[in-house]
Short mmCIF file of C-alpha atoms in Angstrom, two decimals:
data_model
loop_
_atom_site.label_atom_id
_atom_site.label_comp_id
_atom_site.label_asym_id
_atom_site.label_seq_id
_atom_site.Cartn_x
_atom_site.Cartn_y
_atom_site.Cartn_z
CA UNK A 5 293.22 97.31 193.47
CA UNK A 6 290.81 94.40 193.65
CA UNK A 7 287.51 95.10 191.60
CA UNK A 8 285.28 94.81 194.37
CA UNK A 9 287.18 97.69 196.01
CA UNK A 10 287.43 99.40 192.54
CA UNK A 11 283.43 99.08 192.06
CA UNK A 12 283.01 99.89 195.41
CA UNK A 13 284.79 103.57 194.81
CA UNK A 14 283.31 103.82 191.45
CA UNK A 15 279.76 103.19 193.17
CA UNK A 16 280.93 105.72 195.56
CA UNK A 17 281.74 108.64 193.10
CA UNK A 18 278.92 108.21 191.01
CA UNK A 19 276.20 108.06 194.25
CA UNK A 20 278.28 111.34 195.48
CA UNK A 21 278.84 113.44 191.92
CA UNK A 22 275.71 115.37 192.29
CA UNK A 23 274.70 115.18 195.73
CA UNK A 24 277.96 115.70 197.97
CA UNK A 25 280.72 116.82 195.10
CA UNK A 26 283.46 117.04 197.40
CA UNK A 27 283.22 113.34 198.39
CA UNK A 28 282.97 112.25 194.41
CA UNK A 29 286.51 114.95 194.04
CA UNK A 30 287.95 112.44 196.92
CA UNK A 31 287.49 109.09 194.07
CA UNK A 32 289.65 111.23 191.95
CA UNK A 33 293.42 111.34 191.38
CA UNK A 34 295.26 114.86 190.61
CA UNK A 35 296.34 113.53 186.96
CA UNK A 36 292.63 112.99 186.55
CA UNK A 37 291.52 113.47 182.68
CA UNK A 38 288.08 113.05 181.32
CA UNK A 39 288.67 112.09 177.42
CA UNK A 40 285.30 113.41 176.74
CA UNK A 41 286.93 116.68 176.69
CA UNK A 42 290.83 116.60 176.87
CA UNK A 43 290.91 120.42 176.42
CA UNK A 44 289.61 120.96 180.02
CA UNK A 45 292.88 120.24 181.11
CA UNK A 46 293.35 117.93 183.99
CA UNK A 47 292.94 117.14 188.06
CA UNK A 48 289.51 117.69 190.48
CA UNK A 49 288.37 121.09 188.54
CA UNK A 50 288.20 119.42 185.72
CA UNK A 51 285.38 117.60 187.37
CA UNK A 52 284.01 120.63 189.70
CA UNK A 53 283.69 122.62 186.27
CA UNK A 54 281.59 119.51 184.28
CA UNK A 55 279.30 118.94 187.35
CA UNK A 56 279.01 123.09 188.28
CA UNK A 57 278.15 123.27 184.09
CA UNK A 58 274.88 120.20 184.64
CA UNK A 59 273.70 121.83 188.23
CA UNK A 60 273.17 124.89 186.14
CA UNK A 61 270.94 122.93 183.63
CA UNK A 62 269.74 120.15 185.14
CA UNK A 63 269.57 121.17 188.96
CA UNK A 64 268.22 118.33 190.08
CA UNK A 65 270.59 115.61 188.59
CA UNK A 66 271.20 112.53 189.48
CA UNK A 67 272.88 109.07 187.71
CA UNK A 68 271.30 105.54 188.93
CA UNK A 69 273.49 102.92 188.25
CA UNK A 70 272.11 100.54 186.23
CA UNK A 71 275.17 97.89 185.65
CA UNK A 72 278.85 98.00 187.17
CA UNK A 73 281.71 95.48 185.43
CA UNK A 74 285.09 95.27 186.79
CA UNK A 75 288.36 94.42 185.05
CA UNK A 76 291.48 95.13 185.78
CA UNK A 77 292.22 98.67 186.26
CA UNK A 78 288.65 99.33 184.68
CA UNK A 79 285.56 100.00 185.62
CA UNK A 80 282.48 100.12 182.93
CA UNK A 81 279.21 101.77 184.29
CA UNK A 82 275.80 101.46 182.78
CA UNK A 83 273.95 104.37 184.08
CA UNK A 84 270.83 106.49 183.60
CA UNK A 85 271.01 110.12 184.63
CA UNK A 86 267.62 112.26 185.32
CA UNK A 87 267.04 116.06 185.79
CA UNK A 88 264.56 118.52 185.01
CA UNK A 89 266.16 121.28 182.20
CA UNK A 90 266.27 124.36 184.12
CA UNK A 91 268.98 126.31 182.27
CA UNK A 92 270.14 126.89 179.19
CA UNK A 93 272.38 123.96 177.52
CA UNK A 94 273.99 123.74 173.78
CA UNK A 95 272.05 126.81 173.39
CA UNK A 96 268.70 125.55 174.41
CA UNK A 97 266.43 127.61 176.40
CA UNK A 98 265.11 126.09 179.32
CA UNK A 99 262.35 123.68 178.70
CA UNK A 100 261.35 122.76 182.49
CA UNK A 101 260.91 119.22 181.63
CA UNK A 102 262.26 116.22 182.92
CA UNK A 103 265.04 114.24 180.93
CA UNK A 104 265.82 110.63 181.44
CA UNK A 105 269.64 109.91 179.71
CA UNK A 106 271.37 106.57 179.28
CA UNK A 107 274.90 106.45 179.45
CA UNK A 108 278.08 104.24 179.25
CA UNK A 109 281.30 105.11 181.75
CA UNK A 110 284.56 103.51 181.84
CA UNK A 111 286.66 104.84 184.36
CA UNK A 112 290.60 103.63 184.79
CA UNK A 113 291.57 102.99 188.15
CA UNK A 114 295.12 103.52 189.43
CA UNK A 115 295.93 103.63 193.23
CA UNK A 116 292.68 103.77 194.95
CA UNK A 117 291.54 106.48 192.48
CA UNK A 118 289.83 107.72 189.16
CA UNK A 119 292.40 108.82 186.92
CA UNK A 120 291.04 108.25 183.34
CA UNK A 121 286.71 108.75 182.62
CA UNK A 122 285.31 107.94 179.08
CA UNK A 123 281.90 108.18 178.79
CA UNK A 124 279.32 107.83 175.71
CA UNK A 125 275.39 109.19 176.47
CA UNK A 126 272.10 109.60 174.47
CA UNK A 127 272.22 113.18 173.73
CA UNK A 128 270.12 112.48 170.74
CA UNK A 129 267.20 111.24 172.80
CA UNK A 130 268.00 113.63 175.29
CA UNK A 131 267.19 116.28 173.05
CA UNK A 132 264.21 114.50 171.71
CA UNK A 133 262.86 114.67 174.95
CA UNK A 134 263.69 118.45 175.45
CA UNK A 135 261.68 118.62 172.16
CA UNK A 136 264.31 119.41 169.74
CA UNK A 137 264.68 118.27 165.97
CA UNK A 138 268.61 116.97 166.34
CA UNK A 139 268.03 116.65 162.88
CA UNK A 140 266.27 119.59 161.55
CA UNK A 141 268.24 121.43 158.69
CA UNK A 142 271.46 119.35 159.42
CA UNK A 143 271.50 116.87 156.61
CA UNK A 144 275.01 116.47 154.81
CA UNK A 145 274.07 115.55 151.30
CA UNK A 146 278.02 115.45 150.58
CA UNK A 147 277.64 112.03 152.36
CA UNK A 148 275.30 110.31 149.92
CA UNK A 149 276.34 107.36 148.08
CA UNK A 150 276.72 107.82 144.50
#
């Protein structure tokens, strides 16, 4: 696929995940795996499970794209997602304020679809913002240097 046309449906599925999820399934192949979690099995409700788990939370959702670079069968994504923290998530109560995340997506491309996702986000300053410690009570002193 040429990477204007693999941009162009990467553009597509990310503008789509949280507004119109049925058009973002569409971008995706059956064999689809997200390697963020490889234990959710594979195919479109791997995806309608992840988005139905962050419309729960973060009603309101929704990923600007920030940088798109094509190579290959690759696309990488530089992207900043925003919601307001509704429900409960990694066993926070619901805060009601508004969360701005920065994230990195590479997505592999393979006949006109998304068939492979890795992504890497700021869930550290996402739950700064939320107004939790991630650090509180969670140092490792087995790590030190000697």
């Amino acid at each position: 696929m040429p990477e204007n046309a693999a941009k162009a449906l990467v553009l597509l599925f990310y503008s789509e995940l949280f507004r119109k999820l049925e058009a973002a399934v569409e971008c995706i192949g059956s064999t689809y795996v997200d390697h963020n979690d490889e234990k959710a099995g594979r195919g479109q409700e791997v995806l309608r499970a992840h988005v139905a788990a962050m419309r729960q939370t973060f009603p309101d959702f929704r990923i600007k794209i920030e940088d798109m670079i094509a190579e290959g069968d690759r696309v990488v994504t530089r992207v900043v997602g925003n919601g307001t923290h509704t429900g409960v998530w990694m066993q926070i109560e619901p805060t009601g304020r508004i969360v701005h995340v920065k994230g990195i997506n590479i997505d592999r491309i393979v006949d006109g679809r998304i068939i492979e996702h890795w992504g890497e986000a700021d869930t550290i300053g996402m739950l700064m913002q939320m107004g939790v410690d991630p650090f509180a009570g969670r140092l490792n002193t087995s790590m030190r240097s000697p």
